[in-house]
PDB file of C-alpha atoms in Angstrom:
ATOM      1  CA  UNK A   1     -35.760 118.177   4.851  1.00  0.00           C
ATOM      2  CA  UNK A   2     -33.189 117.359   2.113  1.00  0.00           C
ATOM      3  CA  UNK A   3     -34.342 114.773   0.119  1.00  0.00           C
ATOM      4  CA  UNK A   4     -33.107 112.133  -2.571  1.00  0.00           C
ATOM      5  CA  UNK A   5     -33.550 110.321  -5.711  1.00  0.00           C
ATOM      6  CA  UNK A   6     -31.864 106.833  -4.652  1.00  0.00           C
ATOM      7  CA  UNK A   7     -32.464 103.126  -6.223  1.00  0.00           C
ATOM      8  CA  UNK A   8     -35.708 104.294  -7.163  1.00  0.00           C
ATOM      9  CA  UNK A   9     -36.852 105.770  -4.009  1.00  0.00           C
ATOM     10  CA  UNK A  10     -37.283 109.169  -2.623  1.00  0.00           C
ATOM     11  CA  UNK A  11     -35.180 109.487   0.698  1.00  0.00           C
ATOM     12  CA  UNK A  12     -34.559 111.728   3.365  1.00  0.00           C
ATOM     13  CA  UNK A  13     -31.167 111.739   4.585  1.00  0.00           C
ATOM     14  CA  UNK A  14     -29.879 114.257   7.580  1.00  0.00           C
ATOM     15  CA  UNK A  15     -26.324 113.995   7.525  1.00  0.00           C
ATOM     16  CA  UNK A  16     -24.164 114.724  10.691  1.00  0.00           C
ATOM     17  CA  UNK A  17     -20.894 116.041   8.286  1.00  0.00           C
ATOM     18  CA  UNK A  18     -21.650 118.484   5.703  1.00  0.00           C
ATOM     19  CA  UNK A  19     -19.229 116.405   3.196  1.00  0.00           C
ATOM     20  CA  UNK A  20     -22.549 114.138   3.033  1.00  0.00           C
ATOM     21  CA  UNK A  21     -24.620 116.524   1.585  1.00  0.00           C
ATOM     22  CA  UNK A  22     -21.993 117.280  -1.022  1.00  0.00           C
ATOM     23  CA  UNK A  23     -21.637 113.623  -2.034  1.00  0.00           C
ATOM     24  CA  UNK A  24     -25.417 113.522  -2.175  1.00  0.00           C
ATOM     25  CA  UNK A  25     -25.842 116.440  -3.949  1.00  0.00           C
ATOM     26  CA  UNK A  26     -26.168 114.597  -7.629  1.00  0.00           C
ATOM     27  CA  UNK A  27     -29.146 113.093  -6.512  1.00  0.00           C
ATOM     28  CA  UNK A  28     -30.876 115.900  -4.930  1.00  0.00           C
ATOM     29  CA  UNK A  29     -34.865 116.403  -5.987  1.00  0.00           C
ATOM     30  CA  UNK A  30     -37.115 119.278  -4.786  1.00  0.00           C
ATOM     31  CA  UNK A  31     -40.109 117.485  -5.213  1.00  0.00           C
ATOM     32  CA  UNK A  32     -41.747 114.049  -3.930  1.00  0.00           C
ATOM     33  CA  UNK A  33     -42.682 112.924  -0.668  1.00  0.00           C
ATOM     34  CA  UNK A  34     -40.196 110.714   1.304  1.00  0.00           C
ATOM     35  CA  UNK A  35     -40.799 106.860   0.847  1.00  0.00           C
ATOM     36  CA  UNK A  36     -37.906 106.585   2.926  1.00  0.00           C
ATOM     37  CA  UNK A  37     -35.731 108.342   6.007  1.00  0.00           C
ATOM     38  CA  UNK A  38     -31.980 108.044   7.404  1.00  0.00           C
ATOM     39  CA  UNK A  39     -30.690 109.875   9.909  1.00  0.00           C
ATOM     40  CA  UNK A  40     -27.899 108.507  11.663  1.00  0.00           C
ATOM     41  CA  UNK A  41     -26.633 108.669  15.501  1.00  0.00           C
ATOM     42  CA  UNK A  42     -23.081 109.699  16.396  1.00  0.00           C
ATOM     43  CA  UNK A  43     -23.126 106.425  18.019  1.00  0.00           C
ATOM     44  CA  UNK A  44     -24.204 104.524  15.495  1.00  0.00           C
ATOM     45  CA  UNK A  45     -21.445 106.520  13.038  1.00  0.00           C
ATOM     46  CA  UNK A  46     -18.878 105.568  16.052  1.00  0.00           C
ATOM     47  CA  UNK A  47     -19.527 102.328  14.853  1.00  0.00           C
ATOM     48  CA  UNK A  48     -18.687 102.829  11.393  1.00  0.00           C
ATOM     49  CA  UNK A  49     -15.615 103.777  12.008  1.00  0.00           C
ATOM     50  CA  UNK A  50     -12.269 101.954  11.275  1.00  0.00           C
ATOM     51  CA  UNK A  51      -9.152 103.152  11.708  1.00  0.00           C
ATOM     52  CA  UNK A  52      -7.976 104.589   8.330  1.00  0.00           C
ATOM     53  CA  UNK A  53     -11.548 106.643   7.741  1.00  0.00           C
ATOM     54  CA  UNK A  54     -12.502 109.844   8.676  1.00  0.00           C
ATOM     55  CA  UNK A  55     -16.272 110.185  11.003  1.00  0.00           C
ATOM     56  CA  UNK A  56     -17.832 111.498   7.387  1.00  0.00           C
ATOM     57  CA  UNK A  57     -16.646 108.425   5.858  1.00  0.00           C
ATOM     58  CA  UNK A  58     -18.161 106.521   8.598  1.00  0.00           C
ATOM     59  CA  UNK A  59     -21.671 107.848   8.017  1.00  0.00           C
ATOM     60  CA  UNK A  60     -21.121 107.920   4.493  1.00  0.00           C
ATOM     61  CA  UNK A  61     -21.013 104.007   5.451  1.00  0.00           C
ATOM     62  CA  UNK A  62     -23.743 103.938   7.701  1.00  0.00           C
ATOM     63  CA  UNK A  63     -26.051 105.587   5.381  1.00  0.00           C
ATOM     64  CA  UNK A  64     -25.272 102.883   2.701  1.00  0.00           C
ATOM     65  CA  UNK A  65     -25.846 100.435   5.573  1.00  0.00           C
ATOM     66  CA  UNK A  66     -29.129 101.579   6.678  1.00  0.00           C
ATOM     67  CA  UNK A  67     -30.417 102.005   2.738  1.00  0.00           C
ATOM     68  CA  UNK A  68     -29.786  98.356   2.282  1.00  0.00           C
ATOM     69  CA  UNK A  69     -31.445  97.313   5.651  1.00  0.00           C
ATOM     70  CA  UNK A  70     -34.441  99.627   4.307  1.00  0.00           C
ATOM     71  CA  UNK A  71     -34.701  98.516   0.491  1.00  0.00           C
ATOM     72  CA  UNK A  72     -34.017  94.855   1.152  1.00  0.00           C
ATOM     73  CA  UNK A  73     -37.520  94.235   2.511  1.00  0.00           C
ATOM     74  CA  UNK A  74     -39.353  96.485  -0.730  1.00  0.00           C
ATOM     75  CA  UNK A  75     -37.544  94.573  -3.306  1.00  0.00           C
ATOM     76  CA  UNK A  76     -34.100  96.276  -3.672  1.00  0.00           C
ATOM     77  CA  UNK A  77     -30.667  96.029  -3.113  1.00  0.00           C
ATOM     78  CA  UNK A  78     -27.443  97.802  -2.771  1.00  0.00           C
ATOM     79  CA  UNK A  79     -23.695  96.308  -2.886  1.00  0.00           C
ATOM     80  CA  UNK A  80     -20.640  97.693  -4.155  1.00  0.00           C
ATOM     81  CA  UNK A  81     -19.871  97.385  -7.595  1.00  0.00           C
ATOM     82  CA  UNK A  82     -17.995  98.787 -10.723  1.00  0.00           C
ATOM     83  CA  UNK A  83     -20.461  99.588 -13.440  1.00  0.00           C
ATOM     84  CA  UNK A  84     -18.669 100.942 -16.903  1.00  0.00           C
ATOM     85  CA  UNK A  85     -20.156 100.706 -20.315  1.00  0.00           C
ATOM     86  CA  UNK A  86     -18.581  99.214 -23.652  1.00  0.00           C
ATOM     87  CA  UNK A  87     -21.062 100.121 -27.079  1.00  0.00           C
ATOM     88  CA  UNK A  88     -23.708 100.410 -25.509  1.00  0.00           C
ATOM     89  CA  UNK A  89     -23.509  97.643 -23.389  1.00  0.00           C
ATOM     90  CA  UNK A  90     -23.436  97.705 -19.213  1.00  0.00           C
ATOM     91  CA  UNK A  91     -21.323  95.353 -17.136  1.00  0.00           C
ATOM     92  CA  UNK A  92     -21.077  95.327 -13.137  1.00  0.00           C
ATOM     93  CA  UNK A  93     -17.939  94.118 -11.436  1.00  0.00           C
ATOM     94  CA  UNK A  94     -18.567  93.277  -8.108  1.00  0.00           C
ATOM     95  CA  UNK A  95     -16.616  92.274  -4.771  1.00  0.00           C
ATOM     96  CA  UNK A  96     -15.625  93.473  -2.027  1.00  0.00           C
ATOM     97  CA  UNK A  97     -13.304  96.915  -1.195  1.00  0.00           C
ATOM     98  CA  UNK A  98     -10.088  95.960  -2.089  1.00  0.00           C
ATOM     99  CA  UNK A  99     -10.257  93.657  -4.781  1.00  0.00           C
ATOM    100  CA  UNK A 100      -9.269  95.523  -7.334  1.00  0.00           C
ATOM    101  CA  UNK A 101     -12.756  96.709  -9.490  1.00  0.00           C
ATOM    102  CA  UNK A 102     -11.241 100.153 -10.255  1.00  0.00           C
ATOM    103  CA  UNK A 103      -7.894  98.428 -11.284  1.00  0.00           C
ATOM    104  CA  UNK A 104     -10.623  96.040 -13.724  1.00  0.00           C
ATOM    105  CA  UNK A 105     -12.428  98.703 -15.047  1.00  0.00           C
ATOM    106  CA  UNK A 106      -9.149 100.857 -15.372  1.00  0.00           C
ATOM    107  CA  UNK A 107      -7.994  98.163 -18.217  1.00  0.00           C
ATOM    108  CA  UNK A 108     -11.723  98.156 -19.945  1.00  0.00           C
ATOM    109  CA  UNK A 109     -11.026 101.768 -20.184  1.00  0.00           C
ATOM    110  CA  UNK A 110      -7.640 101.411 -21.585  1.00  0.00           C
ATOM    111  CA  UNK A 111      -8.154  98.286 -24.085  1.00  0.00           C
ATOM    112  CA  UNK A 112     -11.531  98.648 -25.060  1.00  0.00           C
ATOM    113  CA  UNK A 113     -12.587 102.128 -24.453  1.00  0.00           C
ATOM    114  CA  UNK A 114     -15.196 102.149 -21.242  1.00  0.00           C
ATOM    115  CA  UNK A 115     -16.935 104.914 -19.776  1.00  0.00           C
ATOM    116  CA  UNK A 116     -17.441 104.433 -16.336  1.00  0.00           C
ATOM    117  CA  UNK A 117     -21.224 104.926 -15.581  1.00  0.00           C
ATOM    118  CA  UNK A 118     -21.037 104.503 -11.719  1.00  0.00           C
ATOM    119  CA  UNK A 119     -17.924 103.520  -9.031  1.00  0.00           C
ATOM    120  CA  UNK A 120     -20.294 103.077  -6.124  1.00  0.00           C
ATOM    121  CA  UNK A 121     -23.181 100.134  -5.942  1.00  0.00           C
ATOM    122  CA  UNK A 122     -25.389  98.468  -7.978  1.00  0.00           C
ATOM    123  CA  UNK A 123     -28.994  99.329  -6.683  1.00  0.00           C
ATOM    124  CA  UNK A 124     -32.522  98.531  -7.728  1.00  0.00           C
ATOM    125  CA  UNK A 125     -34.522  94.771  -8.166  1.00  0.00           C
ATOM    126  CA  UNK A 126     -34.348  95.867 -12.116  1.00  0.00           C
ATOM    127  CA  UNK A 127     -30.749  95.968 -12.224  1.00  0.00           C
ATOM    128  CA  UNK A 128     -30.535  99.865 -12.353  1.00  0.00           C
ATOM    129  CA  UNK A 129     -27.221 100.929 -11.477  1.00  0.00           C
ATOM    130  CA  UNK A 130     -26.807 104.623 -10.106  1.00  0.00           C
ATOM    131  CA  UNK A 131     -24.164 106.437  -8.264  1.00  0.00           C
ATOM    132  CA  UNK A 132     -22.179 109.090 -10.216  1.00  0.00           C
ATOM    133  CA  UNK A 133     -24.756 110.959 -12.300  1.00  0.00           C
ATOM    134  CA  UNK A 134     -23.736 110.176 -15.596  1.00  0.00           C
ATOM    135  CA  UNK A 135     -26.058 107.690 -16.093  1.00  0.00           C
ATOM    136  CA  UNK A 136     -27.968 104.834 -15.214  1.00  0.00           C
ATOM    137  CA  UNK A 137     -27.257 101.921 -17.282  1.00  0.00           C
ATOM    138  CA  UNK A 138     -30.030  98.933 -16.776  1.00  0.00           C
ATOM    139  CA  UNK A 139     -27.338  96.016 -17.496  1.00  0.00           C
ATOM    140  CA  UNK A 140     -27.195  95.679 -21.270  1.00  0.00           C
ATOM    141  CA  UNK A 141     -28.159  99.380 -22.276  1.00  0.00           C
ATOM    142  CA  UNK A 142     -27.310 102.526 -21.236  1.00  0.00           C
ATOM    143  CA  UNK A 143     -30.390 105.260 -20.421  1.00  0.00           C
ATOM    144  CA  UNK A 144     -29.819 109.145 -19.782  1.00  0.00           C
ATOM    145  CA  UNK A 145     -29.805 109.605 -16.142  1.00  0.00           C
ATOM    146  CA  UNK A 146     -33.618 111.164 -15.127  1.00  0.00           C
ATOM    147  CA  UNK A 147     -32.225 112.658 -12.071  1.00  0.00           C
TER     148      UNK A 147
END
């Protein structure tokens, strides 16, 4: 039972494509019991699908789906969002794919020197961000990642 340190909760995700488990592997913990569980059907990764994604995208998708769905109701939340940090400070661009948040956080990088802390979602009712291991940044200071 592989299990996860996501948005503050300890989750067991069985993933269908092996590229899950490498996408998940920053966030992998050996010990805890599982608050939460995800496994998806191929029918209900089917429905991910769109044409310009591959099936692992798809779950990669539904997994994100079915965290929300589960985190909503115990006081979190997950959305897409571009998280970088300037001197210390976090800020979270958010909208929806194709916008343009990596393009925005491309020029904080170039004019004022950003480090991106996470590409992926904004997660957490404390306004944690995780999602690429550097870091988690609580908006308006940056924390070493615990994971």
């Amino acid at each position: 039972m592989p299990l996860y340190r996501i948005a503050d909760f300890t989750v067991d995700i069985t993933a269908v494509h092996s590229e899950i488990d490498t996408l998940l592997a920053p966030y992998a913990v050996t010990e805890g019991k599982a608050e939460l569980s995800i496994a998806l059907t191929e029918t209900e990764i089917t429905r991910e699908l769109l044409p310009d994604i591959t099936p692992w995208q798809a779950e990669s998708a539904g997994i994100c789906r079915r965290l929300a769905e589960l985190i909503l109701p115990l006081g979190g939340y997950l959305f897409p969002a571009a998280v970088i940090e300037v001197d210390g400070e976090g800020y979270a661009f958010t909208a929806k794919s194709g916008v343009g948040k990596t393009t925005h956080i491309a020029m904080w990088m170039k004019k004022y020197g950003a480090q991106i802390v996470n590409g992926h979602f904004l997660t957490g009712g404390s306004l944690r961000t995780q999602g690429t291991g550097h870091a988690d940044t609580v908006l308006g200071k940056t924390v070493a990642n615990e994971a």
